[in-house]
Amino acid sequence: MLPTENRLRRREDFAIAVRRGRRAGRPSLVVHLRSGATDPHVPGEGAPPRRAGFVVSKAVGGAVVRNRVKRRLRHLMRDRLPSLPPGSLVVVRALPGAGDADHAQLARDLDAALQRLLGGGAR
């Protein structure tokens, strides 16, 4: 489970990440990353938290399948958040193939997409 401070909840935060961020697609998911965005909703002097949100539509499957995909993606993203720049907004959008993908396949796709977005991968 992601801690509360690391969750994207507001519609406008999702929109900022998707519209103004960079995108990397894989067979089972698409990752949108807005690096170093400042969060006007969080007061304080420290570095802004890295936050992630997930979009899993009905095209992925029924409610049970969608919830399983979201749980897997949240678990995978929790371990990868520290590698992102402070203040990053990440939106992971599951594609229809994510419902049939196992945990290892989702992990490979997420790692490949994040590596590409962070500058470590070829196009």
PDB file of C-alpha atoms in Angstrom:
ATOM      1  CA  MET A   1       0.000   0.000   0.000  1.00  0.00           C
ATOM      2  CA  LEU A   2       1.192   3.509  -0.783  1.00  0.00           C
ATOM      3  CA  PRO A   3       1.381   5.972   2.135  1.00  0.00           C
ATOM      4  CA  THR A   4      -1.173   8.780   1.993  1.00  0.00           C
ATOM      5  CA  GLU A   5       1.405  11.449   1.130  1.00  0.00           C
ATOM      6  CA  ASN A   6       2.468   9.427  -1.942  1.00  0.00           C
ATOM      7  CA  ARG A   7      -0.986   9.093  -3.502  1.00  0.00           C
ATOM      8  CA  LEU A   8      -2.421  11.186  -6.309  1.00  0.00           C
ATOM      9  CA  ARG A   9      -6.034  11.967  -5.479  1.00  0.00           C
ATOM     10  CA  ARG A  10      -7.018  15.208  -7.190  1.00  0.00           C
ATOM     11  CA  ARG A  11      -8.286  15.238 -10.737  1.00  0.00           C
ATOM     12  CA  GLU A  12      -6.110  18.245 -11.611  1.00  0.00           C
ATOM     13  CA  ASP A  13      -2.977  16.411 -10.427  1.00  0.00           C
ATOM     14  CA  PHE A  14      -3.788  13.508 -12.749  1.00  0.00           C
ATOM     15  CA  ALA A  15      -4.395  15.997 -15.570  1.00  0.00           C
ATOM     16  CA  ILE A  16      -1.065  17.773 -14.976  1.00  0.00           C
ATOM     17  CA  ALA A  17       0.859  14.499 -15.055  1.00  0.00           C
ATOM     18  CA  VAL A  18      -0.879  13.262 -18.201  1.00  0.00           C
ATOM     19  CA  ARG A  19      -0.963  16.522 -20.171  1.00  0.00           C
ATOM     20  CA  ARG A  20       2.360  18.102 -19.191  1.00  0.00           C
ATOM     21  CA  GLY A  21       4.431  15.026 -18.397  1.00  0.00           C
ATOM     22  CA  ARG A  22       6.397  12.612 -20.532  1.00  0.00           C
ATOM     23  CA  ARG A  23       4.924   9.273 -21.574  1.00  0.00           C
ATOM     24  CA  ALA A  24       6.305   5.781 -22.097  1.00  0.00           C
ATOM     25  CA  GLY A  25       4.181   2.904 -23.311  1.00  0.00           C
ATOM     26  CA  ARG A  26       4.635  -0.817 -22.800  1.00  0.00           C
ATOM     27  CA  PRO A  27       2.405  -3.752 -23.808  1.00  0.00           C
ATOM     28  CA  SER A  28       0.417  -3.811 -20.559  1.00  0.00           C
ATOM     29  CA  LEU A  29       0.624  -0.202 -19.346  1.00  0.00           C
ATOM     30  CA  VAL A  30       1.448   3.424 -20.086  1.00  0.00           C
ATOM     31  CA  VAL A  31       3.364   5.553 -17.581  1.00  0.00           C
ATOM     32  CA  HIS A  32       3.096   9.359 -17.471  1.00  0.00           C
ATOM     33  CA  LEU A  33       5.787  11.197 -15.492  1.00  0.00           C
ATOM     34  CA  ARG A  34       5.914  14.866 -14.561  1.00  0.00           C
ATOM     35  CA  SER A  35       9.316  15.357 -12.941  1.00  0.00           C
ATOM     36  CA  GLY A  36       9.940  17.776 -10.114  1.00  0.00           C
ATOM     37  CA  ALA A  37       6.498  19.337 -10.095  1.00  0.00           C
ATOM     38  CA  THR A  38       5.796  21.485  -7.076  1.00  0.00           C
ATOM     39  CA  ASP A  39       2.678  20.689  -5.111  1.00  0.00           C
ATOM     40  CA  PRO A  40       0.725  23.797  -4.066  1.00  0.00           C
ATOM     41  CA  HIS A  41      -1.464  21.658  -1.754  1.00  0.00           C
ATOM     42  CA  VAL A  42       1.383  20.642   0.593  1.00  0.00           C
ATOM     43  CA  PRO A  43       2.677  23.325   2.960  1.00  0.00           C
ATOM     44  CA  GLY A  44       6.183  23.202   4.327  1.00  0.00           C
ATOM     45  CA  GLU A  45       9.796  23.800   3.514  1.00  0.00           C
ATOM     46  CA  GLY A  46      10.931  20.236   2.762  1.00  0.00           C
ATOM     47  CA  ALA A  47      11.177  18.504  -0.583  1.00  0.00           C
ATOM     48  CA  PRO A  48       7.767  17.763  -2.065  1.00  0.00           C
ATOM     49  CA  PRO A  49       6.756  14.087  -1.965  1.00  0.00           C
ATOM     50  CA  ARG A  50       6.785  11.808  -4.985  1.00  0.00           C
ATOM     51  CA  ARG A  51       3.194  10.849  -5.787  1.00  0.00           C
ATOM     52  CA  ALA A  52       1.604   8.138  -7.905  1.00  0.00           C
ATOM     53  CA  GLY A  53      -1.881   7.462  -9.213  1.00  0.00           C
ATOM     54  CA  PHE A  54      -3.424   4.633 -11.196  1.00  0.00           C
ATOM     55  CA  VAL A  55      -6.029   4.453 -13.942  1.00  0.00           C
ATOM     56  CA  VAL A  56      -7.570   1.042 -14.600  1.00  0.00           C
ATOM     57  CA  SER A  57     -10.602   1.143 -16.908  1.00  0.00           C
ATOM     58  CA  LYS A  58     -13.316  -1.421 -17.504  1.00  0.00           C
ATOM     59  CA  ALA A  59     -11.495  -2.471 -20.674  1.00  0.00           C
ATOM     60  CA  VAL A  60      -9.003  -4.272 -18.400  1.00  0.00           C
ATOM     61  CA  GLY A  61     -11.705  -6.552 -17.008  1.00  0.00           C
ATOM     62  CA  GLY A  62     -14.345  -6.865 -14.346  1.00  0.00           C
ATOM     63  CA  ALA A  63     -14.140  -5.363 -10.876  1.00  0.00           C
ATOM     64  CA  VAL A  64     -12.123  -8.250  -9.434  1.00  0.00           C
ATOM     65  CA  VAL A  65      -9.544  -8.077 -12.229  1.00  0.00           C
ATOM     66  CA  ARG A  66      -9.297  -4.265 -12.071  1.00  0.00           C
ATOM     67  CA  ASN A  67      -8.773  -4.290  -8.314  1.00  0.00           C
ATOM     68  CA  ARG A  68      -6.128  -7.022  -8.591  1.00  0.00           C
ATOM     69  CA  VAL A  69      -4.264  -4.989 -11.233  1.00  0.00           C
ATOM     70  CA  LYS A  70      -4.448  -1.841  -9.061  1.00  0.00           C
ATOM     71  CA  ARG A  71      -3.148  -3.702  -5.999  1.00  0.00           C
ATOM     72  CA  ARG A  72      -0.246  -5.132  -7.983  1.00  0.00           C
ATOM     73  CA  LEU A  73       0.647  -1.766  -9.494  1.00  0.00           C
ATOM     74  CA  ARG A  74       0.487  -0.006  -6.112  1.00  0.00           C
ATOM     75  CA  HIS A  75       2.776  -2.632  -4.605  1.00  0.00           C
ATOM     76  CA  LEU A  76       5.253  -2.337  -7.486  1.00  0.00           C
ATOM     77  CA  MET A  77       5.211   1.462  -7.437  1.00  0.00           C
ATOM     78  CA  ARG A  78       5.804   1.645  -3.679  1.00  0.00           C
ATOM     79  CA  ASP A  79       9.275   0.116  -4.137  1.00  0.00           C
ATOM     80  CA  ARG A  80      10.118   2.367  -7.101  1.00  0.00           C
ATOM     81  CA  LEU A  81       9.062   5.767  -5.713  1.00  0.00           C
ATOM     82  CA  PRO A  82      12.426   6.497  -4.012  1.00  0.00           C
ATOM     83  CA  SER A  83      14.178   6.313  -7.397  1.00  0.00           C
ATOM     84  CA  LEU A  84      12.080   9.200  -8.768  1.00  0.00           C
ATOM     85  CA  PRO A  85      13.031  12.883  -8.448  1.00  0.00           C
ATOM     86  CA  PRO A  86      11.401  14.717  -5.499  1.00  0.00           C
ATOM     87  CA  GLY A  87       8.044  16.233  -6.419  1.00  0.00           C
ATOM     88  CA  SER A  88       7.390  13.831  -9.293  1.00  0.00           C
ATOM     89  CA  LEU A  89       3.860  13.003 -10.349  1.00  0.00           C
ATOM     90  CA  VAL A  90       3.391   9.540 -11.872  1.00  0.00           C
ATOM     91  CA  VAL A  91       0.229   8.192 -13.473  1.00  0.00           C
ATOM     92  CA  VAL A  92       0.198   4.514 -14.434  1.00  0.00           C
ATOM     93  CA  ARG A  93      -2.563   3.676 -16.909  1.00  0.00           C
ATOM     94  CA  ALA A  94      -3.281  -0.026 -17.304  1.00  0.00           C
ATOM     95  CA  LEU A  95      -4.034  -1.259 -20.815  1.00  0.00           C
ATOM     96  CA  PRO A  96      -6.426  -4.153 -21.552  1.00  0.00           C
ATOM     97  CA  GLY A  97      -3.521  -6.631 -21.551  1.00  0.00           C
ATOM     98  CA  ALA A  98      -2.756  -5.844 -17.894  1.00  0.00           C
ATOM     99  CA  GLY A  99      -5.650  -8.011 -16.746  1.00  0.00           C
ATOM    100  CA  ASP A 100      -3.993 -11.128 -18.182  1.00  0.00           C
ATOM    101  CA  ALA A 101      -0.431 -10.161 -17.231  1.00  0.00           C
ATOM    102  CA  ASP A 102       1.173 -11.739 -14.198  1.00  0.00           C
ATOM    103  CA  HIS A 103       3.002  -9.822 -11.464  1.00  0.00           C
ATOM    104  CA  ALA A 104       6.423 -10.337 -13.089  1.00  0.00           C
ATOM    105  CA  GLN A 105       5.241  -9.025 -16.468  1.00  0.00           C
ATOM    106  CA  LEU A 106       3.744  -5.904 -14.881  1.00  0.00           C
ATOM    107  CA  ALA A 107       7.010  -5.365 -12.987  1.00  0.00           C
ATOM    108  CA  ARG A 108       9.076  -5.659 -16.191  1.00  0.00           C
ATOM    109  CA  ASP A 109       6.805  -3.265 -18.073  1.00  0.00           C
ATOM    110  CA  LEU A 110       6.792  -0.731 -15.223  1.00  0.00           C
ATOM    111  CA  ASP A 111      10.581  -0.892 -14.846  1.00  0.00           C
ATOM    112  CA  ALA A 112      11.143  -0.484 -18.597  1.00  0.00           C
ATOM    113  CA  ALA A 113       8.771   2.491 -18.814  1.00  0.00           C
ATOM    114  CA  LEU A 114      10.292   4.243 -15.785  1.00  0.00           C
ATOM    115  CA  GLN A 115      13.813   3.624 -17.023  1.00  0.00           C
ATOM    116  CA  ARG A 116      12.930   5.165 -20.380  1.00  0.00           C
ATOM    117  CA  LEU A 117      11.308   8.189 -18.742  1.00  0.00           C
ATOM    118  CA  LEU A 118      14.221   8.761 -16.387  1.00  0.00           C
ATOM    119  CA  GLY A 119      16.653   8.843 -19.289  1.00  0.00           C
ATOM    120  CA  GLY A 120      18.157   5.391 -19.053  1.00  0.00           C
ATOM    121  CA  GLY A 121      16.526   3.739 -22.042  1.00  0.00           C
ATOM    122  CA  ALA A 122      16.553   4.027 -25.808  1.00  0.00           C
ATOM    123  CA  ARG A 123      13.455   4.959 -27.752  1.00  0.00           C
TER     124      ARG A 123
END
